[in-house]
mmCIF file of C-alpha atoms in Angstrom:
data_model
loop_
_atom_site.group_PDB
_atom_site.id
_atom_site.type_symbol
_atom_site.label_atom_id
_atom_site.label_comp_id
_atom_site.label_asym_id
_atom_site.label_seq_id
_atom_site.Cartn_x
_atom_site.Cartn_y
_atom_site.Cartn_z
ATOM 1 C CA MET R 48 70.720 150.474 100.376
ATOM 2 C CA THR R 49 70.902 154.018 99.010
ATOM 3 C CA GLU R 50 69.571 155.278 95.697
ATOM 4 C CA GLN R 51 73.164 155.879 94.641
ATOM 5 C CA SER R 52 74.049 152.217 95.160
ATOM 6 C CA LEU R 53 70.965 151.154 93.194
ATOM 7 C CA LYS R 54 72.335 153.155 90.265
ATOM 8 C CA ASN R 55 75.251 150.723 90.225
ATOM 9 C CA ALA R 56 73.179 147.560 89.903
ATOM 10 C CA PHE R 57 70.531 145.927 87.751
ATOM 11 C CA LEU R 58 67.628 144.128 89.398
ATOM 12 C CA PHE R 59 67.225 141.098 87.149
ATOM 13 C CA ARG R 60 64.340 138.652 87.363
ATOM 14 C CA GLN R 61 63.793 135.151 86.037
ATOM 15 C CA PRO R 62 60.242 133.763 85.957
ATOM 16 C CA ILE R 63 59.226 130.688 87.932
ATOM 17 C CA LEU R 64 56.175 128.859 86.564
ATOM 18 C CA ASP R 65 53.916 126.213 88.066
ATOM 19 C CA ARG R 66 52.598 122.983 86.506
ATOM 20 C CA GLN R 67 49.777 124.910 84.796
ATOM 21 C CA GLN R 68 52.415 127.198 83.264
ATOM 22 C CA ALA R 69 51.132 130.166 85.225
ATOM 23 C CA LEU R 70 53.518 132.607 86.883
ATOM 24 C CA ALA R 71 54.325 131.543 90.451
ATOM 25 C CA GLY R 72 57.177 133.922 91.228
ATOM 26 C CA TYR R 73 60.480 135.450 90.197
ATOM 27 C CA GLN R 74 64.065 134.624 91.038
ATOM 28 C CA LEU R 75 65.552 138.045 91.815
ATOM 29 C CA SER R 76 69.238 138.843 91.441
ATOM 30 C CA LEU R 77 71.106 142.113 91.828
ATOM 31 C CA ARG R 78 74.039 142.606 89.455
ATOM 32 C CA ARG R 79 76.497 145.295 90.541
ATOM 33 C CA SER R 80 79.191 146.938 88.451
ATOM 34 C CA SER R 81 81.805 144.658 89.979
ATOM 35 C CA ASP R 82 79.731 141.587 89.055
ATOM 36 C CA ILE R 83 79.374 142.356 85.351
ATOM 37 C CA GLY R 84 82.533 140.477 84.436
ATOM 38 C CA ASP R 85 81.149 137.393 86.159
ATOM 39 C CA GLU R 86 77.894 136.475 84.418
ATOM 40 C CA ARG R 87 77.731 133.142 86.316
ATOM 41 C CA SER R 88 77.826 134.641 89.786
ATOM 42 C CA ASP R 89 75.348 132.704 91.950
ATOM 43 C CA ASN R 90 76.067 134.461 95.248
ATOM 44 C CA PRO R 91 74.143 137.744 95.289
ATOM 45 C CA ASP R 92 74.698 140.455 97.852
ATOM 46 C CA ALA R 93 71.707 139.405 99.945
ATOM 47 C CA ALA R 94 71.614 142.569 102.073
ATOM 48 C CA ALA R 95 71.590 144.804 99.004
ATOM 49 C CA LEU R 96 69.004 142.641 97.253
ATOM 50 C CA CYS R 97 66.657 142.679 100.241
ATOM 51 C CA ALA R 98 67.080 146.447 100.549
ATOM 52 C CA ALA R 99 66.296 146.862 96.850
ATOM 53 C CA TYR R 100 63.191 144.714 97.320
ATOM 54 C CA SER R 101 61.951 147.094 100.011
ATOM 55 C CA GLU R 102 63.043 150.353 98.388
ATOM 56 C CA LEU R 103 61.443 149.530 95.052
ATOM 57 C CA GLY R 104 58.213 148.340 96.653
ATOM 58 C CA MET R 105 58.483 144.857 95.175
ATOM 59 C CA GLN R 106 55.894 143.340 97.534
ATOM 60 C CA SER R 107 53.184 145.496 95.973
ATOM 61 C CA ALA R 108 54.726 145.140 92.510
ATOM 62 C CA LEU R 109 54.776 141.331 92.539
ATOM 63 C CA GLY R 110 51.195 140.976 93.753
ATOM 64 C CA ASN R 111 50.380 137.362 94.589
ATOM 65 C CA THR R 112 53.661 135.983 93.273
ATOM 66 C CA ARG R 113 56.771 135.448 95.396
ATOM 67 C CA ALA R 114 60.332 136.677 95.108
ATOM 68 C CA PHE R 115 63.015 133.987 95.499
ATOM 69 C CA ILE R 116 66.020 135.620 97.180
ATOM 70 C CA GLY R 117 69.373 133.966 97.862
ATOM 71 C CA ILE R 118 70.833 134.465 101.361
ATOM 72 C CA ASP R 119 74.122 133.199 102.744
ATOM 73 C CA ALA R 120 74.877 132.011 106.282
ATOM 74 C CA ASP R 121 75.978 135.458 107.517
ATOM 75 C CA PHE R 122 72.909 137.295 106.264
ATOM 76 C CA LEU R 123 70.664 134.475 107.428
ATOM 77 C CA ARG R 124 71.448 135.404 111.034
ATOM 78 C CA GLN R 125 70.693 139.098 110.643
ATOM 79 C CA GLU R 126 67.383 140.304 112.030
ATOM 80 C CA ALA R 127 66.935 142.613 109.033
ATOM 81 C CA ILE R 128 65.593 139.801 106.862
ATOM 82 C CA THR R 129 62.521 139.517 109.082
ATOM 83 C CA LEU R 130 61.463 142.954 107.821
ATOM 84 C CA LEU R 131 60.583 141.264 104.527
ATOM 85 C CA PRO R 132 57.019 139.902 104.213
ATOM 86 C CA PRO R 133 56.801 136.142 104.923
ATOM 87 C CA GLY R 134 54.171 135.654 102.220
ATOM 88 C CA GLY R 135 56.085 137.623 99.608
ATOM 89 C CA VAL R 136 59.542 136.041 99.663
ATOM 90 C CA ALA R 137 61.203 132.640 99.684
ATOM 91 C CA PHE R 138 64.745 132.443 101.075
ATOM 92 C CA GLU R 139 67.248 130.313 99.145
ATOM 93 C CA LEU R 140 69.833 128.944 101.554
ATOM 94 C CA ILE R 141 73.222 129.491 99.929
ATOM 95 C CA LEU R 142 75.275 127.538 102.432
ATOM 96 C CA ASP R 143 78.800 126.202 102.072
ATOM 97 C CA GLY R 144 79.429 122.902 103.775
ATOM 98 C CA VAL R 145 77.480 121.344 106.628
ATOM 99 C CA PRO R 146 75.119 123.766 108.421
ATOM 100 C CA ASP R 147 76.034 124.337 112.068
ATOM 101 C CA ARG R 148 73.647 124.334 115.009
ATOM 102 C CA ALA R 149 73.138 128.104 114.930
ATOM 103 C CA THR R 150 72.205 127.984 111.236
ATOM 104 C CA LEU R 151 69.708 125.181 111.768
ATOM 105 C CA SER R 152 68.182 126.979 114.729
ATOM 106 C CA ARG R 153 67.788 130.143 112.676
ATOM 107 C CA CYS R 154 66.157 128.218 109.832
ATOM 108 C CA GLN R 155 63.716 126.679 112.283
ATOM 109 C CA ASP R 156 62.940 130.139 113.673
ATOM 110 C CA LEU R 157 62.287 131.600 110.209
ATOM 111 C CA ARG R 158 60.079 128.673 109.310
ATOM 112 C CA GLY R 159 58.107 129.268 112.506
ATOM 113 C CA ARG R 160 57.578 132.890 111.455
ATOM 114 C CA GLY R 161 56.008 131.772 108.198
ATOM 115 C CA TYR R 162 58.942 132.142 105.809
ATOM 116 C CA SER R 163 59.450 129.643 102.990
ATOM 117 C CA LEU R 164 62.922 128.130 102.773
ATOM 118 C CA VAL R 165 64.462 126.796 99.573
ATOM 119 C CA LEU R 166 67.405 124.401 99.242
ATOM 120 C CA PRO R 167 69.234 125.140 95.963
ATOM 121 C CA ASP R 168 71.793 123.090 94.067
ATOM 122 C CA TYR R 169 70.481 119.775 95.406
ATOM 123 C CA ARG R 170 72.564 116.776 94.318
ATOM 124 C CA GLY R 171 71.335 114.113 96.707
ATOM 125 C CA ILE R 172 71.066 113.485 100.406
ATOM 126 C CA ASP R 173 74.341 114.331 102.157
ATOM 127 C CA ASP R 174 75.547 115.988 105.359
ATOM 128 C CA ARG R 175 74.617 119.420 103.967
ATOM 129 C CA SER R 176 71.069 118.627 102.889
ATOM 130 C CA ARG R 177 69.982 115.977 105.435
ATOM 131 C CA PRO R 178 69.351 118.307 108.428
ATOM 132 C CA LEU R 179 67.654 120.910 106.181
ATOM 133 C CA LEU R 180 65.157 118.609 104.444
ATOM 134 C CA PRO R 181 62.564 118.753 107.280
ATOM 135 C CA MET R 182 62.583 122.566 107.140
ATOM 136 C CA VAL R 183 62.536 123.457 103.452
ATOM 137 C CA GLU R 184 59.446 123.887 101.293
ATOM 138 C CA VAL R 185 61.195 123.821 97.911
ATOM 139 C CA ILE R 186 64.225 121.963 96.561
ATOM 140 C CA LYS R 187 65.935 123.274 93.413
ATOM 141 C CA ILE R 188 67.687 120.942 91.015
ATOM 142 C CA ASP R 189 69.740 122.275 88.120
ATOM 143 C CA VAL R 190 68.571 120.217 85.146
ATOM 144 C CA ASN R 191 71.712 121.060 83.193
ATOM 145 C CA ALA R 192 74.045 119.850 85.946
ATOM 146 C CA ALA R 193 72.311 116.500 86.317
ATOM 147 C CA GLY R 194 72.215 113.855 83.600
ATOM 148 C CA PRO R 195 68.889 112.218 82.626
ATOM 149 C CA GLU R 196 69.365 109.210 84.899
ATOM 150 C CA GLN R 197 70.589 111.298 87.837
ATOM 151 C CA LEU R 198 67.673 113.715 87.408
ATOM 152 C CA ARG R 199 65.211 110.823 87.494
ATOM 153 C CA ASN R 200 66.852 109.361 90.604
ATOM 154 C CA LEU R 201 66.985 112.690 92.447
ATOM 155 C CA ALA R 202 63.332 113.443 91.745
ATOM 156 C CA GLY R 203 62.265 109.898 92.593
ATOM 157 C CA SER R 204 64.034 109.903 95.960
ATOM 158 C CA LEU R 205 62.132 113.033 97.041
ATOM 159 C CA ARG R 206 58.698 112.242 95.618
ATOM 160 C CA GLN R 207 57.265 110.948 98.907
ATOM 161 C CA LEU R 208 58.352 114.018 100.899
ATOM 162 C CA PRO R 209 56.056 117.046 101.411
ATOM 163 C CA ILE R 210 58.437 119.170 99.336
ATOM 164 C CA LYS R 211 58.010 120.925 95.993
ATOM 165 C CA LEU R 212 60.649 120.238 93.374
ATOM 166 C CA LEU R 213 61.836 123.174 91.270
ATOM 167 C CA ALA R 214 63.625 122.544 87.982
ATOM 168 C CA GLN R 215 66.236 125.255 87.443
ATOM 169 C CA GLY R 216 67.700 126.140 84.050
ATOM 170 C CA VAL R 217 64.790 124.899 81.938
ATOM 171 C CA ASP R 218 65.553 126.035 78.393
ATOM 172 C CA SER R 219 62.891 124.322 76.288
ATOM 173 C CA HIS R 220 59.323 123.046 76.393
ATOM 174 C CA GLU R 221 60.680 119.511 75.966
ATOM 175 C CA GLN R 222 62.796 119.888 79.116
ATOM 176 C CA MET R 223 59.798 121.242 81.001
ATOM 177 C CA ASP R 224 57.552 118.353 79.892
ATOM 178 C CA HIS R 225 60.218 115.827 80.929
ATOM 179 C CA CYS R 226 60.635 117.429 84.356
ATOM 180 C CA ARG R 227 56.896 117.586 84.860
ATOM 181 C CA SER R 228 56.657 113.859 84.126
ATOM 182 C CA LEU R 229 59.239 113.284 86.883
ATOM 183 C CA GLY R 230 57.122 115.121 89.458
ATOM 184 C CA PHE R 231 58.562 118.641 89.363
ATOM 185 C CA GLU R 232 56.010 121.302 90.325
ATOM 186 C CA LEU R 233 57.942 124.513 89.613
ATOM 187 C CA PHE R 234 60.046 125.467 86.588
ATOM 188 C CA GLN R 235 62.590 128.285 86.365
ATOM 189 C CA GLY R 236 63.698 129.648 83.028
ATOM 190 C CA ARG R 237 62.509 131.441 79.919
ATOM 191 C CA TYR R 238 61.497 128.370 77.934
ATOM 192 C CA PHE R 239 57.958 129.796 77.636
ATOM 193 C CA ALA R 240 59.403 132.580 75.463
ATOM 194 C CA GLN R 241 60.996 130.096 73.052
ATOM 195 C CA ALA R 242 59.006 129.041 70.001
ATOM 196 C CA GLU R 243 59.524 127.284 66.738
ATOM 197 C CA ILE R 244 59.287 130.041 64.118
ATOM 198 C CA VAL R 245 57.991 128.650 60.842
ATOM 199 C CA SER R 246 57.593 130.819 57.769
ATOM 200 C CA GLY R 247 54.159 130.465 56.194
ATOM 201 C CA ARG R 248 52.555 128.857 59.269
ATOM 202 C CA ARG R 249 48.739 128.974 59.119
ATOM 203 C CA LEU R 250 47.093 130.989 61.868
ATOM 204 C CA SER R 251 44.201 129.574 63.847
ATOM 205 C CA ALA R 252 40.728 130.940 63.141
ATOM 206 C CA SER R 253 40.706 132.942 66.397
ATOM 207 C CA GLN R 254 44.158 134.419 65.697
ATOM 208 C CA ALA R 255 43.092 135.426 62.194
ATOM 209 C CA VAL R 256 40.012 137.181 63.597
ATOM 210 C CA LEU R 257 42.070 139.104 66.143
ATOM 211 C CA ILE R 258 44.632 140.188 63.539
ATOM 212 C CA ARG R 259 41.814 141.434 61.301
ATOM 213 C CA LEU R 260 40.373 143.488 64.168
ATOM 214 C CA VAL R 261 43.796 144.855 65.144
ATOM 215 C CA ASN R 262 44.215 145.876 61.519
ATOM 216 C CA LEU R 263 40.866 147.649 61.393
ATOM 217 C CA VAL R 264 41.562 149.606 64.572
ATOM 218 C CA GLY R 265 45.107 150.414 63.446
ATOM 219 C CA ARG R 266 43.896 151.766 60.116
ATOM 220 C CA ASP R 267 41.459 154.083 61.924
ATOM 221 C CA VAL R 268 38.456 153.010 59.864
ATOM 222 C CA ASP R 269 34.928 154.187 60.661
ATOM 223 C CA THR R 270 33.485 152.862 63.923
ATOM 224 C CA ALA R 271 30.640 151.227 62.005
ATOM 225 C CA VAL R 272 33.138 148.954 60.207
ATOM 226 C CA ILE R 273 34.712 147.857 63.500
ATOM 227 C CA GLU R 274 31.263 147.353 65.005
ATOM 228 C CA ASP R 275 30.221 145.119 62.104
ATOM 229 C CA ALA R 276 33.380 143.019 62.470
ATOM 230 C CA PHE R 277 32.670 142.506 66.188
ATOM 231 C CA LYS R 278 29.082 141.468 65.460
ATOM 232 C CA HIS R 279 30.451 138.404 63.691
ATOM 233 C CA GLU R 280 32.314 137.451 66.894
ATOM 234 C CA PRO R 281 29.778 137.196 69.737
ATOM 235 C CA ALA R 282 32.284 135.882 72.298
ATOM 236 C CA LEU R 283 34.627 138.829 71.673
ATOM 237 C CA THR R 284 31.686 141.231 71.806
ATOM 238 C CA LEU R 285 30.605 139.946 75.217
ATOM 239 C CA ASN R 286 34.185 140.109 76.448
ATOM 240 C CA LEU R 287 34.527 143.723 75.272
ATOM 241 C CA LEU R 288 31.272 144.744 76.976
ATOM 242 C CA ARG R 289 32.410 143.043 80.175
ATOM 243 C CA VAL R 290 35.780 144.825 80.141
ATOM 244 C CA VAL R 291 34.280 148.253 79.355
ATOM 245 C CA ASN R 292 31.675 147.936 82.101
ATOM 246 C CA SER R 293 34.313 146.739 84.570
ATOM 247 C CA ILE R 294 36.559 149.718 83.813
ATOM 248 C CA GLY R 295 33.602 152.083 83.963
ATOM 249 C CA CYS R 296 32.414 150.789 87.315
ATOM 250 C CA ARG R 297 35.878 151.134 88.871
ATOM 251 C CA GLY R 298 36.142 154.672 87.579
ATOM 252 C CA SER R 299 32.529 155.530 88.581
ATOM 253 C CA ARG R 300 31.977 156.990 85.122
ATOM 254 C CA LEU R 301 28.935 154.960 84.078
ATOM 255 C CA ALA R 302 25.416 155.859 85.186
ATOM 256 C CA GLN R 303 24.186 152.556 83.732
ATOM 257 C CA PRO R 304 25.769 149.484 82.124
ATOM 258 C CA VAL R 305 26.985 149.750 78.533
ATOM 259 C CA THR R 306 24.976 147.407 76.310
ATOM 260 C CA SER R 307 25.604 149.023 72.916
ATOM 261 C CA LEU R 308 28.600 147.732 70.951
ATOM 262 C CA ARG R 309 29.147 151.125 69.304
ATOM 263 C CA HIS R 310 29.032 152.839 72.705
ATOM 264 C CA ALA R 311 31.520 150.334 74.097
ATOM 265 C CA ILE R 312 33.977 150.912 71.236
ATOM 266 C CA THR R 313 33.679 154.681 71.607
ATOM 267 C CA LEU R 314 34.003 154.591 75.399
ATOM 268 C CA PHE R 315 36.957 152.194 75.340
ATOM 269 C CA GLY R 316 38.790 154.281 72.721
ATOM 270 C CA ARG R 317 40.840 153.178 69.729
ATOM 271 C CA ARG R 318 44.129 153.288 71.637
ATOM 272 C CA GLN R 319 42.921 150.989 74.419
ATOM 273 C CA LEU R 320 41.061 148.772 71.971
ATOM 274 C CA GLN R 321 44.222 148.132 69.955
ATOM 275 C CA ARG R 322 46.173 147.308 73.111
ATOM 276 C CA TRP R 323 43.484 144.948 74.356
ATOM 277 C CA LEU R 324 43.157 143.094 71.062
ATOM 278 C CA SER R 325 46.938 142.783 70.732
ATOM 279 C CA LEU R 326 47.213 141.298 74.225
ATOM 280 C CA LEU R 327 44.457 138.801 73.396
ATOM 281 C CA LEU R 328 46.703 137.484 70.612
ATOM 282 C CA LEU R 329 49.163 136.480 73.327
ATOM 283 C CA ALA R 330 46.618 135.115 75.778
ATOM 284 C CA PRO R 331 46.673 131.344 76.302
ATOM 285 C CA GLY R 332 43.179 129.962 76.699
ATOM 286 C CA ARG R 333 44.018 127.979 79.826
ATOM 287 C CA ASN R 334 44.862 131.147 81.752
ATOM 288 C CA GLY R 335 41.833 133.045 80.537
ATOM 289 C CA GLY R 336 43.981 135.837 79.190
ATOM 290 C CA ASP R 337 44.896 137.059 82.667
ATOM 291 C CA PRO R 338 48.189 138.985 82.421
ATOM 292 C CA ALA R 339 48.943 138.350 86.092
ATOM 293 C CA ARG R 340 49.062 134.601 85.410
ATOM 294 C CA SER R 341 50.423 134.215 81.876
ATOM 295 C CA PRO R 342 54.213 134.631 81.649
ATOM 296 C CA LEU R 343 54.101 135.537 77.951
ATOM 297 C CA LEU R 344 51.534 138.243 78.609
ATOM 298 C CA GLN R 345 53.648 139.435 81.533
ATOM 299 C CA VAL R 346 56.699 139.928 79.337
ATOM 300 C CA ALA R 347 54.708 141.645 76.580
ATOM 301 C CA ALA R 348 52.749 143.959 78.866
ATOM 302 C CA LEU R 349 55.817 144.757 80.981
ATOM 303 C CA ARG R 350 57.855 145.615 77.903
ATOM 304 C CA GLY R 351 55.102 147.839 76.622
ATOM 305 C CA ARG R 352 54.598 149.651 79.918
ATOM 306 C CA MET R 353 58.337 150.021 80.594
ATOM 307 C CA MET R 354 58.922 151.403 77.092
ATOM 308 C CA GLU R 355 56.063 153.827 77.667
ATOM 309 C CA LEU R 356 57.507 154.938 81.019
ATOM 310 C CA LEU R 357 60.999 155.433 79.582
ATOM 311 C CA ILE R 358 59.595 157.607 76.790
ATOM 312 C CA GLU R 359 57.766 159.724 79.359
ATOM 313 C CA LEU R 360 60.969 160.118 81.379
ATOM 314 C CA GLY R 361 62.995 161.118 78.322
ATOM 315 C CA PRO R 362 63.880 164.584 76.981
ATOM 316 C CA PRO R 363 61.087 167.226 77.127
ATOM 317 C CA GLY R 364 58.561 167.125 74.306
ATOM 318 C CA ASP R 365 55.191 165.782 73.250
ATOM 319 C CA HIS R 366 55.446 162.183 74.416
ATOM 320 C CA ARG R 367 51.810 161.094 74.034
ATOM 321 C CA LYS R 368 51.959 159.599 70.554
ATOM 322 C CA LEU R 369 55.445 158.109 70.933
ATOM 323 C CA ALA R 370 54.460 156.607 74.286
ATOM 324 C CA ASP R 371 51.454 154.940 72.644
ATOM 325 C CA LEU R 372 53.718 153.568 69.918
ATOM 326 C CA ALA R 373 56.194 152.385 72.560
ATOM 327 C CA PHE R 374 53.524 150.348 74.337
ATOM 328 C CA ILE R 375 52.281 148.628 71.196
ATOM 329 C CA THR R 376 55.899 147.936 70.146
ATOM 330 C CA GLY R 377 56.519 146.082 73.397
ATOM 331 C CA ILE R 378 53.393 143.967 72.950
ATOM 332 C CA LEU R 379 54.048 143.149 69.304
ATOM 333 C CA SER R 380 57.650 142.144 70.046
ATOM 334 C CA MET R 381 56.320 138.903 71.583
ATOM 335 C CA MET R 382 54.061 138.059 68.624
ATOM 336 C CA PRO R 383 56.629 135.779 66.912
ATOM 337 C CA VAL R 384 56.653 133.582 70.024
ATOM 338 C CA ALA R 385 52.862 133.597 70.379
ATOM 339 C CA LEU R 386 52.087 132.990 66.702
ATOM 340 C CA GLY R 387 55.170 131.015 65.635
ATOM 341 C CA LEU R 388 55.710 133.360 62.686
ATOM 342 C CA PRO R 389 58.661 135.564 61.682
ATOM 343 C CA ILE R 390 58.126 139.223 62.581
ATOM 344 C CA ALA R 391 58.305 140.173 58.899
ATOM 345 C CA GLU R 392 55.262 138.029 58.101
ATOM 346 C CA ILE R 393 53.351 139.365 61.103
ATOM 347 C CA LEU R 394 54.008 142.958 60.023
ATOM 348 C CA GLU R 395 52.623 142.133 56.590
ATOM 349 C CA GLN R 396 49.299 141.361 58.253
ATOM 350 C CA ILE R 397 49.082 144.084 60.899
ATOM 351 C CA ALA R 398 48.911 147.822 60.200
ATOM 352 C CA VAL R 399 51.506 149.636 62.328
ATOM 353 C CA GLU R 400 53.228 153.005 62.206
ATOM 354 C CA ARG R 401 56.572 153.230 60.411
ATOM 355 C CA ASP R 402 58.456 153.831 63.683
ATOM 356 C CA VAL R 403 56.975 150.640 65.148
ATOM 357 C CA ARG R 404 57.807 148.649 62.018
ATOM 358 C CA LEU R 405 61.433 149.800 62.034
ATOM 359 C CA ALA R 406 61.765 149.076 65.756
ATOM 360 C CA LEU R 407 60.398 145.540 65.430
ATOM 361 C CA SER R 408 62.152 144.544 62.220
ATOM 362 C CA GLU R 409 65.486 146.357 62.527
ATOM 363 C CA HIS R 410 65.719 147.761 66.090
ATOM 364 C CA ARG R 411 66.002 151.229 64.535
ATOM 365 C CA GLY R 412 65.111 154.567 66.095
ATOM 366 C CA VAL R 413 64.406 155.369 69.739
ATOM 367 C CA LEU R 414 61.744 152.660 69.923
ATOM 368 C CA GLY R 415 64.156 150.118 68.466
ATOM 369 C CA THR R 416 66.837 151.007 71.019
ATOM 370 C CA LEU R 417 64.345 150.796 73.884
ATOM 371 C CA LEU R 418 63.142 147.417 72.642
ATOM 372 C CA ALA R 419 66.717 146.127 72.421
ATOM 373 C CA LEU R 420 67.368 147.447 75.949
ATOM 374 C CA LEU R 421 64.394 145.595 77.423
ATOM 375 C CA GLU R 422 65.266 142.417 75.551
ATOM 376 C CA CYS R 423 68.699 142.573 77.222
ATOM 377 C CA PHE R 424 67.044 143.319 80.572
ATOM 378 C CA ASP R 425 64.790 140.268 80.233
ATOM 379 C CA ASN R 426 67.816 138.091 79.422
ATOM 380 C CA ASP R 427 69.980 139.277 82.362
ATOM 381 C CA ASP R 428 72.461 140.848 79.912
ATOM 382 C CA ALA R 429 74.164 143.537 81.998
ATOM 383 C CA HIS R 430 76.716 144.431 79.317
ATOM 384 C CA GLY R 431 73.992 144.919 76.722
ATOM 385 C CA CYS R 432 71.896 147.034 79.084
ATOM 386 C CA ASP R 433 74.825 149.313 79.899
ATOM 387 C CA ARG R 434 75.705 149.756 76.227
ATOM 388 C CA LEU R 435 72.151 150.693 75.235
ATOM 389 C CA LEU R 436 71.585 152.952 78.241
ATOM 390 C CA SER R 437 74.656 154.924 77.213
ATOM 391 C CA VAL R 438 73.242 155.769 73.761
ATOM 392 C CA LEU R 439 69.695 156.660 74.822
ATOM 393 C CA PRO R 440 68.872 160.369 75.211
ATOM 394 C CA GLY R 441 67.659 161.428 78.635
ATOM 395 C CA GLY R 442 70.474 160.277 80.922
ATOM 396 C CA PHE R 443 68.894 156.962 81.907
ATOM 397 C CA ASP R 444 70.759 154.740 84.355
ATOM 398 C CA ARG R 445 70.307 151.370 86.047
ATOM 399 C CA HIS R 446 68.192 152.835 88.823
ATOM 400 C CA THR R 447 65.816 154.265 86.198
ATOM 401 C CA LEU R 448 65.400 150.825 84.677
ATOM 402 C CA ASN R 449 64.866 149.146 88.059
ATOM 403 C CA THR R 450 62.287 151.768 89.058
ATOM 404 C CA CYS R 451 60.424 151.395 85.757
ATOM 405 C CA LEU R 452 60.310 147.642 86.338
ATOM 406 C CA SER R 453 58.738 148.120 89.763
ATOM 407 C CA VAL R 454 56.207 150.671 88.484
ATOM 408 C CA ALA R 455 55.304 148.468 85.514
ATOM 409 C CA LEU R 456 54.851 145.376 87.677
ATOM 410 C CA ARG R 457 52.645 147.346 90.075
ATOM 411 C CA TRP R 458 50.560 148.556 87.137
ATOM 412 C CA LEU R 459 50.262 145.033 85.760
ATOM 413 C CA ASN R 460 49.023 143.707 89.093
ATOM 414 C CA GLY R 461 46.501 146.529 89.437
ATOM 415 C CA ASN R 462 48.351 148.185 92.323
ATOM 416 C CA GLY R 463 49.249 151.462 90.631
ATOM 417 C CA GLU R 464 49.144 153.564 87.501
#
């Protein structure tokens, strides 16, 4: 696939979570210009998608998570798919009708090479699914296509098989909990980014502490004031010292470990400290705040980094400050989901620059347009992406957005800047 053809497509991704609600992979889809009128298209151009995976370096970008890629019977037989890493991809078998002997033989061959096979759109054992069941690792069931009783029966009939069930189209936490009770192990959808927003909701003690610290750093108060605030939070202090020493050791900048809180704050820097504290507001305790495992942190950090990259790729000028504001805008955009509060109430409690406030509350300015663009990108909205790309200065196109996604994912997984 050429760079020119990548300019005519968006590489969309939909998270796949495990039972612990940690990120297990992404469903990748490539939307071309000709596909934009058909938002329900479930038959991607497999050859183009696989080529995009390689060209954009998605194996490195996705780290330990897998890409789920749909392949039809024709592409299944092509040797080119074996150029993809067995541990990095899972092939969804988009097959019409009963698989023939050649198809079954090819599936067996791919399984022998270490590839994971996925059977989508499962509606019960029939002539299509029966010969494939011994070879697939994952079965996908669309929870919106099956009624409650049918869903229970489908899951129950497969429970004794060494196969993982994936619930597709999960739109709410209630749906996820129901599917988990039925034995599903994987969940596809953006339900994790849905929250009940309640005006006046009381923050937890830990959230209130973090917001106070974010405020102090954002208002650029004296280091002694920030140091005193940290002293009242020993767990946060130890975490900060651990992070600073870890960064220092990797960069070979530290002759000896940092044990002074003031030294740690100075060495870390206000910019990084604000980012770190803001991300902690999104960190679920069960995942230890690891961005590579928490889907909410993934979205927030990816938005921030992609907004930062797009600013740097924009028209010539001094991008440093605006890039910093872009990153924090991306992080804060997920605060309503994490805290269950309207953005207006969150902005009353956190000190942010005017440009950030306008972007978050009204989608105004360059930051507001970039935020709206990445919200569309996260929601597979090709029309919205095209419209916003057309009004941004700098001549951005779909390939720019896809490349920024790959770079940001690589950064998030510690495989690049």
